[in-house]
C-alpha atoms as a printed R data frame, in Angstrom:
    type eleno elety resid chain resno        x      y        z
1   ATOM     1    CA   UNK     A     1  -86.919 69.093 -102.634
2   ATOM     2    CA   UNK     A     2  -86.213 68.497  -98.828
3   ATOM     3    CA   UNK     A     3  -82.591 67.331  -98.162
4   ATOM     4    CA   UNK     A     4  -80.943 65.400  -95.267
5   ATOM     5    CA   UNK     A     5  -77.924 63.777  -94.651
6   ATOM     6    CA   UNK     A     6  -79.364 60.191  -93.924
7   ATOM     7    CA   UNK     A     7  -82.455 59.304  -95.183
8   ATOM     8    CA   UNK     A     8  -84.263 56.024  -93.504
9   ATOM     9    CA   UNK     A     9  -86.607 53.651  -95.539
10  ATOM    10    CA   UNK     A    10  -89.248 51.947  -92.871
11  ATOM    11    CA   UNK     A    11  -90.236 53.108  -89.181
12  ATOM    12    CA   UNK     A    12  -90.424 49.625  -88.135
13  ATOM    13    CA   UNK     A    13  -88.166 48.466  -85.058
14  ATOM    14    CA   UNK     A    14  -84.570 48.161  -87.232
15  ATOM    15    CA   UNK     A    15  -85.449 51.720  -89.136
16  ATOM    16    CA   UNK     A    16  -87.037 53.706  -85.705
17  ATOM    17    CA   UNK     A    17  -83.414 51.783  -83.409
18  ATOM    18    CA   UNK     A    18  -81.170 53.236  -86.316
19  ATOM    19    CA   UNK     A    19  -82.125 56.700  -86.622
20  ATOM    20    CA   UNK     A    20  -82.108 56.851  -82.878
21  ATOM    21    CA   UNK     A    21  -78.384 55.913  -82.654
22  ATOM    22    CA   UNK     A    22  -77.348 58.022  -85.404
23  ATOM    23    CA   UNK     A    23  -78.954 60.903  -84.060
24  ATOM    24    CA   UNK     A    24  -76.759 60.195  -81.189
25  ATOM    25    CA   UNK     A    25  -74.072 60.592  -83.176
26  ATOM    26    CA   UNK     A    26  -75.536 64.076  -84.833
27  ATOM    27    CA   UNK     A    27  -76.708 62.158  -88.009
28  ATOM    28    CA   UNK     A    28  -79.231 64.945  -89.413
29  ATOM    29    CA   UNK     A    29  -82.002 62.244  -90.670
30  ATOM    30    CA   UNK     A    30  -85.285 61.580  -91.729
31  ATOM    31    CA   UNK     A    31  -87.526 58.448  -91.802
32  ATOM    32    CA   UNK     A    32  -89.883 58.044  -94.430
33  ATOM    33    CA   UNK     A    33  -92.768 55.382  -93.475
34  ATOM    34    CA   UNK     A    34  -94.938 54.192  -96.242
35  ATOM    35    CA   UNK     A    35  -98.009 52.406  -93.879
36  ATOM    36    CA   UNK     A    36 -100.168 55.144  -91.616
37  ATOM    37    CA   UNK     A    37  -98.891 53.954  -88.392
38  ATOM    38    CA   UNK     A    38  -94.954 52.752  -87.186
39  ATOM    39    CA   UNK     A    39  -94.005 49.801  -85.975
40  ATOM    40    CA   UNK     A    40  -93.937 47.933  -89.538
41  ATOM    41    CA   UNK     A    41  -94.337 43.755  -87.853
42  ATOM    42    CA   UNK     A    42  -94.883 45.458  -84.177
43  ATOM    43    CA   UNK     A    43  -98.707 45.377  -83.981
44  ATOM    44    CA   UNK     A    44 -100.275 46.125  -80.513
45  ATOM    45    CA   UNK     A    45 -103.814 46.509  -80.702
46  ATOM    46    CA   UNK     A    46 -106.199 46.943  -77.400
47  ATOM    47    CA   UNK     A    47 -109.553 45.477  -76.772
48  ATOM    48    CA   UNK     A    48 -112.528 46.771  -75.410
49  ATOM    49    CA   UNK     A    49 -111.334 45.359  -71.788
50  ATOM    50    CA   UNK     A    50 -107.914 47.089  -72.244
51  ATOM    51    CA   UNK     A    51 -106.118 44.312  -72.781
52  ATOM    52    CA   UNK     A    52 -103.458 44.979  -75.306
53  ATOM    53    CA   UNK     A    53 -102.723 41.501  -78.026
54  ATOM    54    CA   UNK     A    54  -99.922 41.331  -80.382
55  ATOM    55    CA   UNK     A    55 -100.448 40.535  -83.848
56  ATOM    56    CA   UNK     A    56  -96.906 41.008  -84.876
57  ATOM    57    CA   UNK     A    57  -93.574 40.576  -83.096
58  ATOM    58    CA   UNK     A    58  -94.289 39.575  -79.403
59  ATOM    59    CA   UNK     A    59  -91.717 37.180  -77.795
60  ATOM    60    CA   UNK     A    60  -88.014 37.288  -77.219
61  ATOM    61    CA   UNK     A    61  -85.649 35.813  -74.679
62  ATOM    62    CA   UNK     A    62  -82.376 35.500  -72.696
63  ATOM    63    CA   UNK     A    63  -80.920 34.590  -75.732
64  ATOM    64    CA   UNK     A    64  -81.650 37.534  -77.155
65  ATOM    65    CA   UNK     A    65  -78.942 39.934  -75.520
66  ATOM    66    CA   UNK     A    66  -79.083 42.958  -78.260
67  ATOM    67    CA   UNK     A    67  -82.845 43.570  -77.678
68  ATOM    68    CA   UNK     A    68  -82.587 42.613  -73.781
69  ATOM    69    CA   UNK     A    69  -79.837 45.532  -73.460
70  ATOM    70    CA   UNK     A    70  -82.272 47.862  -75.452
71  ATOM    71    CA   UNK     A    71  -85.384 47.285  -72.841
72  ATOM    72    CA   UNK     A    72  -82.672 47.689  -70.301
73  ATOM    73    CA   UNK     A    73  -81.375 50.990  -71.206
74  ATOM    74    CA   UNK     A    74  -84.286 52.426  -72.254
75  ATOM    75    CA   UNK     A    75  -85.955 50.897  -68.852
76  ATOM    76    CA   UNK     A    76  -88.417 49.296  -70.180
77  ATOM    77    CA   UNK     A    77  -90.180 46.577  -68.162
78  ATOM    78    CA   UNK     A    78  -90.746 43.209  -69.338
79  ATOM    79    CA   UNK     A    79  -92.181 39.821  -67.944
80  ATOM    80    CA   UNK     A    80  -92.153 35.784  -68.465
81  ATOM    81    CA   UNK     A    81  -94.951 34.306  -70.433
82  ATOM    82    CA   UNK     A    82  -97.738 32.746  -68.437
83  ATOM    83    CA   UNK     A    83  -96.896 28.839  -68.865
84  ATOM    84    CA   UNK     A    84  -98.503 27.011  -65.669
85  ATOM    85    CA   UNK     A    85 -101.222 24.824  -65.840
86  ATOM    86    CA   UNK     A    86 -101.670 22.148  -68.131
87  ATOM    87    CA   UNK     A    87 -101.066 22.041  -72.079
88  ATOM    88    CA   UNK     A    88 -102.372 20.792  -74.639
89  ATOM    89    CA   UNK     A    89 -100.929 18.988  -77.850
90  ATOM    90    CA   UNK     A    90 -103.037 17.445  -81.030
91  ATOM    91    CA   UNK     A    91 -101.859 15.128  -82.953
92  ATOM    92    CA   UNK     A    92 -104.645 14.104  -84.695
93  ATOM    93    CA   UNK     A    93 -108.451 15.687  -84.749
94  ATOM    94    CA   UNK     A    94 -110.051 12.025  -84.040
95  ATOM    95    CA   UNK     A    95 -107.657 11.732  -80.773
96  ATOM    96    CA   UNK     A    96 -108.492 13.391  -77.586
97  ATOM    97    CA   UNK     A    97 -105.194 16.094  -77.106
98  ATOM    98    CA   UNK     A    98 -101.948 14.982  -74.967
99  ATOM    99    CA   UNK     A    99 -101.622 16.652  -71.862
100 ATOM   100    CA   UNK     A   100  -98.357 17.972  -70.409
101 ATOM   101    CA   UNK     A   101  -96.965 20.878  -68.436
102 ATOM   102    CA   UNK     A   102  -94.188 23.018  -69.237
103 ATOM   103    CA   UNK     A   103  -91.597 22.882  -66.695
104 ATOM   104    CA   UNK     A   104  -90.197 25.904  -64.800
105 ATOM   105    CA   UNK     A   105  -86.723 25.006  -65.343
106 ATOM   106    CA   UNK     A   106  -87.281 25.424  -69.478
107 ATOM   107    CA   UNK     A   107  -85.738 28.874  -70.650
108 ATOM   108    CA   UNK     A   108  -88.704 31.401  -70.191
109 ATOM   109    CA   UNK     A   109  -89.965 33.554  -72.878
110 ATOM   110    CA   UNK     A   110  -90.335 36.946  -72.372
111 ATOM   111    CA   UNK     A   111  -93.589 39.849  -73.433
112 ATOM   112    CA   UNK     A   112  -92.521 43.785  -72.805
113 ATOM   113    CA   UNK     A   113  -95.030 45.026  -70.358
114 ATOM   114    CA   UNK     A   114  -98.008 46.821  -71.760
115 ATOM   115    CA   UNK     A   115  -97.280 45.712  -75.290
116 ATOM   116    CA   UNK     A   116  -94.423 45.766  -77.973
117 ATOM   117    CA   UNK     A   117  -95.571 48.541  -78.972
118 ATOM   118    CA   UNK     A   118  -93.716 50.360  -75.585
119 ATOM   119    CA   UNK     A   119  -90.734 50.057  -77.531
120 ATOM   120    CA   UNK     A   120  -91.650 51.725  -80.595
121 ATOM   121    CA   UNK     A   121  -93.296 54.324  -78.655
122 ATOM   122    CA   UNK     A   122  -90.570 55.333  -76.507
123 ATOM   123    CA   UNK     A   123  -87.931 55.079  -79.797
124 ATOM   124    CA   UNK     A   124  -90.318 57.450  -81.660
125 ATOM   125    CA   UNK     A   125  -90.002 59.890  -78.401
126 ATOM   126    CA   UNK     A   126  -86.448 59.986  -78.685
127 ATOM   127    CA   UNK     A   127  -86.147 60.901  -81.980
128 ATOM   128    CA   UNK     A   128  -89.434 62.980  -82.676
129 ATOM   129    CA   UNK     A   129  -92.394 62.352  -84.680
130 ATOM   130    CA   UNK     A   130  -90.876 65.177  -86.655
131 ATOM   131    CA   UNK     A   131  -88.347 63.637  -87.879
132 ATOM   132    CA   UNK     A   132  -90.967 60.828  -89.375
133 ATOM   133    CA   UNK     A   133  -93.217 60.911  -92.262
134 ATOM   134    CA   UNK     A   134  -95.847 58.308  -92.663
135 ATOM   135    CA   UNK     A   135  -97.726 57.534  -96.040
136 ATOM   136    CA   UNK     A   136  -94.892 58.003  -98.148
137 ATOM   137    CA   UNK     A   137  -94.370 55.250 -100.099
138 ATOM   138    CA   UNK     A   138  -90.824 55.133 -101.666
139 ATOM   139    CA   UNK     A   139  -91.348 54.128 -105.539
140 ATOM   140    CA   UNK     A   140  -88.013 55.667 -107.036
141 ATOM   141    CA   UNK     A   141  -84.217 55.590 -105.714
142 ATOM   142    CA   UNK     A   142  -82.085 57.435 -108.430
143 ATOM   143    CA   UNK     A   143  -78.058 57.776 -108.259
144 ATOM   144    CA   UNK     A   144  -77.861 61.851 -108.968
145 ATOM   145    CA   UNK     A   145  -73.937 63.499 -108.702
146 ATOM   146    CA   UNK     A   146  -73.147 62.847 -105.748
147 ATOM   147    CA   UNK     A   147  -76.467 61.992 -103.752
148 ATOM   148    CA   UNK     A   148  -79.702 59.717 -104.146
149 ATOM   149    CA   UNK     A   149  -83.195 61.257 -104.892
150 ATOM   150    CA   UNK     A   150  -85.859 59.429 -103.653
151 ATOM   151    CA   UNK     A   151  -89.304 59.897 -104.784
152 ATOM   152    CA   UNK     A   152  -92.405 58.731 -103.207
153 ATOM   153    CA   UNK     A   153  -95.878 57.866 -104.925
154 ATOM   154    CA   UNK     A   154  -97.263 61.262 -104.505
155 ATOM   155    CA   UNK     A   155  -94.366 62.327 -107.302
156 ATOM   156    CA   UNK     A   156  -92.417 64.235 -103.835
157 ATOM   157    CA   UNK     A   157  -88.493 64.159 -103.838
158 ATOM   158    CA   UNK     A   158  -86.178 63.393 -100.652
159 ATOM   159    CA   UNK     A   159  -82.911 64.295 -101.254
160 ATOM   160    CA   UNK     A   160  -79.552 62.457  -99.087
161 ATOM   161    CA   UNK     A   161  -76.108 61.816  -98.834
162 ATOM   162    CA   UNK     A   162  -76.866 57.920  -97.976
163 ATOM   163    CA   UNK     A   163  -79.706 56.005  -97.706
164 ATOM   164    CA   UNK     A   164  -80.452 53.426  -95.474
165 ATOM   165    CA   UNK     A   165  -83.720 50.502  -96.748
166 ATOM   166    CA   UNK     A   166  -85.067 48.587  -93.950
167 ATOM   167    CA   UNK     A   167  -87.915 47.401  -95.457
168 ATOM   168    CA   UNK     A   168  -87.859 43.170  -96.759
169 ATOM   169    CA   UNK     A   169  -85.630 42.610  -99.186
170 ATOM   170    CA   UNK     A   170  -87.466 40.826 -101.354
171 ATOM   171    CA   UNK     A   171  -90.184 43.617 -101.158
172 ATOM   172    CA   UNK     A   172  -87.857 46.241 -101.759
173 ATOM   173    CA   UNK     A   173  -86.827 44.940 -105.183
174 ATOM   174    CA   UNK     A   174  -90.344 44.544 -106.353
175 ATOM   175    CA   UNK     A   175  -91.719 48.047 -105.281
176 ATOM   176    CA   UNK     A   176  -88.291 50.115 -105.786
177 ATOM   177    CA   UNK     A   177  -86.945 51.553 -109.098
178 ATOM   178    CA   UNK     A   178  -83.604 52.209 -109.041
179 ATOM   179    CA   UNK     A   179  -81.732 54.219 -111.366
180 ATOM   180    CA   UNK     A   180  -79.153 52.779 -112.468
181 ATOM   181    CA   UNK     A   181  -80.243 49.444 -111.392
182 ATOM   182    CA   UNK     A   182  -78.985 47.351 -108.623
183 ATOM   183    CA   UNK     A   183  -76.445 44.851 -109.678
184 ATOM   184    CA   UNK     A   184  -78.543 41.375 -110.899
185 ATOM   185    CA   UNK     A   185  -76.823 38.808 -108.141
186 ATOM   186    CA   UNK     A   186  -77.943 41.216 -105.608
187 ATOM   187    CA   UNK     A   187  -81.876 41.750 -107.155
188 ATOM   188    CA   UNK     A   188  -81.499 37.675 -107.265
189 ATOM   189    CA   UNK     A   189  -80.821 36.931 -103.701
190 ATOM   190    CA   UNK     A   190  -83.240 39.823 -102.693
191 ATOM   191    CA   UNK     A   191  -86.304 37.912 -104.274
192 ATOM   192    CA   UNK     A   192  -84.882 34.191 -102.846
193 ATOM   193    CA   UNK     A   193  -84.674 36.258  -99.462
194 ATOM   194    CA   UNK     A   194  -87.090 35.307  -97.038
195 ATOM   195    CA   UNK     A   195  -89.937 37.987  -95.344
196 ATOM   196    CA   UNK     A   196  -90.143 37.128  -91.411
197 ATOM   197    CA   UNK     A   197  -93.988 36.657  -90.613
198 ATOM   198    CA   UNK     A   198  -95.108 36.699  -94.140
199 ATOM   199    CA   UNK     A   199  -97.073 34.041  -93.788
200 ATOM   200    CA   UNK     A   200  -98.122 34.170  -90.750
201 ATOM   201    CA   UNK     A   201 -101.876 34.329  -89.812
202 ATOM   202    CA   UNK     A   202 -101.973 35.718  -86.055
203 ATOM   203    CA   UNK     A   203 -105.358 35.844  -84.289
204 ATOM   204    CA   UNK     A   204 -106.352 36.608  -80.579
205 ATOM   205    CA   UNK     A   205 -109.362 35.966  -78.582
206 ATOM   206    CA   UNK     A   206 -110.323 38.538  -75.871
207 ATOM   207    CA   UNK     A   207 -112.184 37.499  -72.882
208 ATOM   208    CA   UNK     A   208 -113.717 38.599  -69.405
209 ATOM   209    CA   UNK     A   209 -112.135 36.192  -67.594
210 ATOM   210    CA   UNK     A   210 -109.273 33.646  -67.650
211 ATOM   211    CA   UNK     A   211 -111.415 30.764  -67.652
212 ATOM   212    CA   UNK     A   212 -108.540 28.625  -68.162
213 ATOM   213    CA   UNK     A   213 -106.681 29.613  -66.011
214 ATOM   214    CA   UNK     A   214 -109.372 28.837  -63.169
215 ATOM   215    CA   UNK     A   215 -109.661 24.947  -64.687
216 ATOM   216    CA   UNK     A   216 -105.723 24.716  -64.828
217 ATOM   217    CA   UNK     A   217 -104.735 25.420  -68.485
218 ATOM   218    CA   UNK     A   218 -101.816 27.672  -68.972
219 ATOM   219    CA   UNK     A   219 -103.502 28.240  -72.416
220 ATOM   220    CA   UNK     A   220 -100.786 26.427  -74.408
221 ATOM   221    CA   UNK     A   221 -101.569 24.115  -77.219
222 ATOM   222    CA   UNK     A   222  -99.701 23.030  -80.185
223 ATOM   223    CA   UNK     A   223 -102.303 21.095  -82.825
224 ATOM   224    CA   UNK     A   224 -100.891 19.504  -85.804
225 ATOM   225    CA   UNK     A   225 -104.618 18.477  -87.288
226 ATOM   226    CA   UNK     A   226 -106.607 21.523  -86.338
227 ATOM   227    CA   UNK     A   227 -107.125 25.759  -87.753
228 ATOM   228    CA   UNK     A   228 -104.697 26.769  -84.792
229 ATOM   229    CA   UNK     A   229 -101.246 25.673  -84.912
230 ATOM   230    CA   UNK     A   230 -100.068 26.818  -81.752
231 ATOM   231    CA   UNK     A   231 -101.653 29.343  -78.927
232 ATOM   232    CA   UNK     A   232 -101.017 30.538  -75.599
233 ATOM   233    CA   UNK     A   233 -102.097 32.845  -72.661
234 ATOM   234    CA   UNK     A   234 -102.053 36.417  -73.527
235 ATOM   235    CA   UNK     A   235 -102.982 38.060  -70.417
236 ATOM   236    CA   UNK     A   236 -101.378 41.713  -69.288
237 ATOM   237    CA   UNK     A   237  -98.642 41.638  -66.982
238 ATOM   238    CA   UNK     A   238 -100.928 42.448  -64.170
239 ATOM   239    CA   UNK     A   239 -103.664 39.881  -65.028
240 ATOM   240    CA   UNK     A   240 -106.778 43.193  -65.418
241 ATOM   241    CA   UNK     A   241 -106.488 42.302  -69.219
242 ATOM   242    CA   UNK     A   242 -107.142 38.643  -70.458
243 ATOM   243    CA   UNK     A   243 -107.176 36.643  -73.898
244 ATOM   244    CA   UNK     A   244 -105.688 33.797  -75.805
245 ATOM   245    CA   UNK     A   245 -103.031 34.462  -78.890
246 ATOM   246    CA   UNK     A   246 -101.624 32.570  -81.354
247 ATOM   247    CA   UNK     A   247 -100.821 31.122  -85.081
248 ATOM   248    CA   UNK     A   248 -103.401 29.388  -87.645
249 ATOM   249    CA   UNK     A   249 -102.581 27.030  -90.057
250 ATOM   250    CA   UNK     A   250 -101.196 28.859  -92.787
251 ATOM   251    CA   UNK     A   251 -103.327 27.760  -95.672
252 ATOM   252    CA   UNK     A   252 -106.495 29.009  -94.157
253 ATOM   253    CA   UNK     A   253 -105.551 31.848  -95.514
254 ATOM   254    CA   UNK     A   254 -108.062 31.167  -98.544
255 ATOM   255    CA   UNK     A   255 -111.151 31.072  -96.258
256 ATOM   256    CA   UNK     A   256 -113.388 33.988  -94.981
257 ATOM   257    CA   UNK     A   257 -112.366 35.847  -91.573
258 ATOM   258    CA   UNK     A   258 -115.951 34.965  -90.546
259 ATOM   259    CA   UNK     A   259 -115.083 30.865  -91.100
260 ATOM   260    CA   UNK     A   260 -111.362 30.971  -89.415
261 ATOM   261    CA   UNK     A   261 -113.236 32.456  -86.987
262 ATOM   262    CA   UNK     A   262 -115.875 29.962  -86.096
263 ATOM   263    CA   UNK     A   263 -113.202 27.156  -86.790
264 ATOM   264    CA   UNK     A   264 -110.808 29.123  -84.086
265 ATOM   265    CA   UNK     A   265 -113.957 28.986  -81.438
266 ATOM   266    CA   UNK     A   266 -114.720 25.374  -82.083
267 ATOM   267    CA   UNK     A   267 -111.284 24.296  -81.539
268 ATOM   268    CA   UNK     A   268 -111.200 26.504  -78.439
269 ATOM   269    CA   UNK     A   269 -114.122 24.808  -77.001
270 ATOM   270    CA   UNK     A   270 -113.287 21.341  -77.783
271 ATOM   271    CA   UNK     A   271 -110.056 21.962  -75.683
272 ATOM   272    CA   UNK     A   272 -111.203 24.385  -73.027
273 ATOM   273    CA   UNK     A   273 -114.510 23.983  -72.463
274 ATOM   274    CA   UNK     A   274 -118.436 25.619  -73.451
275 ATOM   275    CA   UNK     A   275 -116.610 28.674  -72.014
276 ATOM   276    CA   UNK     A   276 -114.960 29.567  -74.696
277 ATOM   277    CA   UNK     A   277 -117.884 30.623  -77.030
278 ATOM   278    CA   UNK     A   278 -118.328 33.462  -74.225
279 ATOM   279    CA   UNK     A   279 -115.672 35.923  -75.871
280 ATOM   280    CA   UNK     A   280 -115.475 39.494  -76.072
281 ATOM   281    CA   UNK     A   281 -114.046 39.658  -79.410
282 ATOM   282    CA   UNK     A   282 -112.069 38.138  -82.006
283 ATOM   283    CA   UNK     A   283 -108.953 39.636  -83.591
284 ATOM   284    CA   UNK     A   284 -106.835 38.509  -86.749
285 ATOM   285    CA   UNK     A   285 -104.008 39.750  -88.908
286 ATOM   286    CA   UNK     A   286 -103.199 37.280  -92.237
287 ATOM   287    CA   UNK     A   287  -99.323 39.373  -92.626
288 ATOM   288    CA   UNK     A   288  -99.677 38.234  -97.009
289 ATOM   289    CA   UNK     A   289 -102.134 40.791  -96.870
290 ATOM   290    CA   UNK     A   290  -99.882 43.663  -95.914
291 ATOM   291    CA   UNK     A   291  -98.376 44.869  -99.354
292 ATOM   292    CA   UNK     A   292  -96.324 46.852  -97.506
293 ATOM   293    CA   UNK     A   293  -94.505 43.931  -95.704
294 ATOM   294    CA   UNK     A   294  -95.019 41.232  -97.605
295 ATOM   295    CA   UNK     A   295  -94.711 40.409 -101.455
296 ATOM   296    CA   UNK     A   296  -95.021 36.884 -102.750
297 ATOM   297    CA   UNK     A   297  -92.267 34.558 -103.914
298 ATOM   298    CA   UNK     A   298  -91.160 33.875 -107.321
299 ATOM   299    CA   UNK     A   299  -90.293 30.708 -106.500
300 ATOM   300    CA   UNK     A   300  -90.360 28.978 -103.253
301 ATOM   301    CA   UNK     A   301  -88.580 30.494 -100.305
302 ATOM   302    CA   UNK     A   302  -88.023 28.560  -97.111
303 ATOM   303    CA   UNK     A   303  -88.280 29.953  -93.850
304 ATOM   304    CA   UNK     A   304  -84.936 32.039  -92.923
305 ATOM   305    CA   UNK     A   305  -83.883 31.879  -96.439
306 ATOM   306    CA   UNK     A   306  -80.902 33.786  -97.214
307 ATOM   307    CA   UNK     A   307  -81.660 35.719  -93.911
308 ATOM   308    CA   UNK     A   308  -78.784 37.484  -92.883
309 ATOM   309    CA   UNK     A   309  -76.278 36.595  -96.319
310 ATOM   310    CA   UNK     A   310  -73.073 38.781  -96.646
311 ATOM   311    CA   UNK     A   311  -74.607 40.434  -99.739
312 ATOM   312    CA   UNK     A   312  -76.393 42.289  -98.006
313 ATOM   313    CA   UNK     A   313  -73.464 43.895  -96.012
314 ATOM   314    CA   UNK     A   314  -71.885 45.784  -99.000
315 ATOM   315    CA   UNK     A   315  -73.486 49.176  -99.621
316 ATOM   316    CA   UNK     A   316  -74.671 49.918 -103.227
317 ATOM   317    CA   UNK     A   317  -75.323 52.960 -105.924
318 ATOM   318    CA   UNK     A   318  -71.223 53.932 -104.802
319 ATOM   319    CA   UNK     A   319  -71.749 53.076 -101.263
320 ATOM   320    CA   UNK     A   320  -74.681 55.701 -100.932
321 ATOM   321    CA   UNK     A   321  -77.516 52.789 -100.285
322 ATOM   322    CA   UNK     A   322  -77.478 50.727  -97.467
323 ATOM   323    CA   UNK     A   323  -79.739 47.437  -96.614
324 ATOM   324    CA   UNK     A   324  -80.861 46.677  -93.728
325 ATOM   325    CA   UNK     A   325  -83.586 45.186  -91.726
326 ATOM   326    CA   UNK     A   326  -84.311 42.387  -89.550
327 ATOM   327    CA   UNK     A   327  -83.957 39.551  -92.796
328 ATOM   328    CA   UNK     A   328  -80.186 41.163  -93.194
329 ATOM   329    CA   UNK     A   329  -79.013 40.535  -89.556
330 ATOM   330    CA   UNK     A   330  -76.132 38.080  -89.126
331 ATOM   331    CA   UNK     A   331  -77.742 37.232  -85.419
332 ATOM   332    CA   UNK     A   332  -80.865 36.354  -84.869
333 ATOM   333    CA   UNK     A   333  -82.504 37.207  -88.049
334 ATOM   334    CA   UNK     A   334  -86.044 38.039  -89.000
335 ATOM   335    CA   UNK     A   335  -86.497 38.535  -84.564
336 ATOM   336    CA   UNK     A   336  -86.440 41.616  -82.966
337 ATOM   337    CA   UNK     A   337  -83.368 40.911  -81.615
338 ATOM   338    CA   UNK     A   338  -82.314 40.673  -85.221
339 ATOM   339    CA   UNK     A   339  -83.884 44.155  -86.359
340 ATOM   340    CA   UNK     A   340  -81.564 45.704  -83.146
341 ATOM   341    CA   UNK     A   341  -78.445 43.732  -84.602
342 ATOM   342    CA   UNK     A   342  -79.122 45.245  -87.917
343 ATOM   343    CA   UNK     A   343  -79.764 48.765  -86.450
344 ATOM   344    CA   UNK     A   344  -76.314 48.480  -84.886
345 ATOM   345    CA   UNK     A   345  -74.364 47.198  -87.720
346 ATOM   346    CA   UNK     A   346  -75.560 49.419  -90.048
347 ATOM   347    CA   UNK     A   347  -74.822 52.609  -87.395
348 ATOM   348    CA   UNK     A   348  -71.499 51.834  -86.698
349 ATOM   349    CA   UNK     A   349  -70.500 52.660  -90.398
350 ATOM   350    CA   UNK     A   350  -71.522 56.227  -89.992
């Protein structure tokens, strides 16, 4: 049975921040990851034309002074979202879609340069890949003497001092043992607690060119009556990489990737032009499909439900477990921003 002082549940952006300030303060730790890759809701894939789309956590900004502080220290570059040109917003499909533009003087929103993915990268260099362990999948938390054994789906034991969850709360209580078990208000607010994304449906078209950028869209549109919700310019920081991101309509996700997909391209085309069949590929990531972030409801949760409650701040099993994570932040929670604000919180009780 490997032991460590600190043992971290989740090598998303709250789990990979924490271990790299306690290791600053000579925390012997280890993260245990159940997915194959980090990054948990930090999802940077790359296109055939290099152009890197986020299908998780992508904007943040000024507001945002945790995560802004982060970027700075680490020295990690960032830019403002491409908003120029003119906009679209649908209120109805039978209606041709408002025009407007989005002036310069509105607080910008900011993308980190070459993907969010940077981040996670250059947290997972500081504290070093061997110190992580992907496809474990935490299934058992047991109180032992004085320490917790975890035990992963493979039947392998972890043993620690403390250990720290990052993972949603409401996903933690429906994929965790514990031994004893976790006091009932607590289990109770866990499953009322809302997942950040978990319904989101994020898709991204790649293309050669930025078409619309040429006929004076800035590739914003919000539609109330059509597949996407809302969608804007995705190109790279230095313009060699170009697509179009954003959210569908949540209860598409019942049809087939092939029919959000020709819905997606129609709507497209009816706003921007014929150009937009001419695209190099289309990308999509429906978050309720990720068991390991989201689990469904209960009951109904709203979004930001119970996000950030003072439950969550008291440690449990005699102070030995800790939750955190980006729904337990008291600022900004379920954001990146949030997931730092956790990290710290939690740190500074070690």
């Amino acid at each position: 049975m490997k032991k460590a002082k600190v043992i971290i549940i989740g090598a998303g952006l709250c789990g990979l921040y924490t271990a790299f300030l306690l290791q600053k303060k000579g925390v012997e730790l280890v993260l245990l990851e159940a997915n194959t890759r980090t990054g948990g809701r930090i999802k940077t894939i790359t296109g055939t034309t290099a152009v890197t789309m986020e299908m998780g956590a992508t904007w943040f900004g000024n507001q945002h002074n945790h995560l802004l502080e982060v970027l700075r220290s680490l020295e990690i570059p960032y830019f403002k979202q491409h908003t120029q040109g003119i906009s679209l917003f649908e209120t109805m499909s039978f209606v041709p879609p408002q025009k407007f533009e989005i002036s310069d003087s509105e607080e910008p929103s900011f993308r980190i340069e070459g993907g969010t993915e940077t981040l996670i990268k250059r947290l997972i260099s500081e504290i070093g890949i061997q110190n992580i362990k992907k496809n474990t999948k935490i299934t058992v938390i047991k109180e032992e003497n004085n320490h917790l054994i975890v035990t992963d789906s493979d039947g392998k034991s972890y043993s620690a001092d403390k250990v720290i969850s990052t993972i949603p709360p409401n996903l933690l209580v429906n994929s965790v043992v514990f031994e004893p078990n976790l006091p009932e208000n607590f289990t109770q607010l866990a499953k009322k607690t809302h997942t950040w994304m978990g319904e989101s449906i994020k898709i991204a078209v790649e293309y050669k060119t930025p078409f619309w950028k040429q006929n004076n869209y800035s590739g914003t549109l919000f539609s109330q009556a059509s597949i996407i919700q809302e969608m804007y310019d995705h190109s790279t920081a230095d313009n060699s990489g170009f697509a179009l991101k954003g959210f569908l309509n949540g209860g598409t996700a019942v049809l087939s990737m092939e029919e959000r997909k020709e819905k997606v391209i129609a709507q497209l085309t009816t706003f921007f032009g014929p150009e937009a069949t001419d695209y190099v590929a289309y990308y999509e990531n429906v978050w309720r499909e990720e068991p390991l972030t989201f689990e469904p409801y209960e009951q109904l949760v709203l979004a930001h439900q119970n996000n950030g409650h003072s439950l969550f701040k008291t440690p449990l099993l005699n102070e030995k477990l800790y939750i955190s994570g980006a729904e337990t932040a008291t600022q900004n929670p379920g954001y990146m921003d949030g997931a730092i604000f956790a990290a710290k919180t939690i740190a500074s009780q070690f």
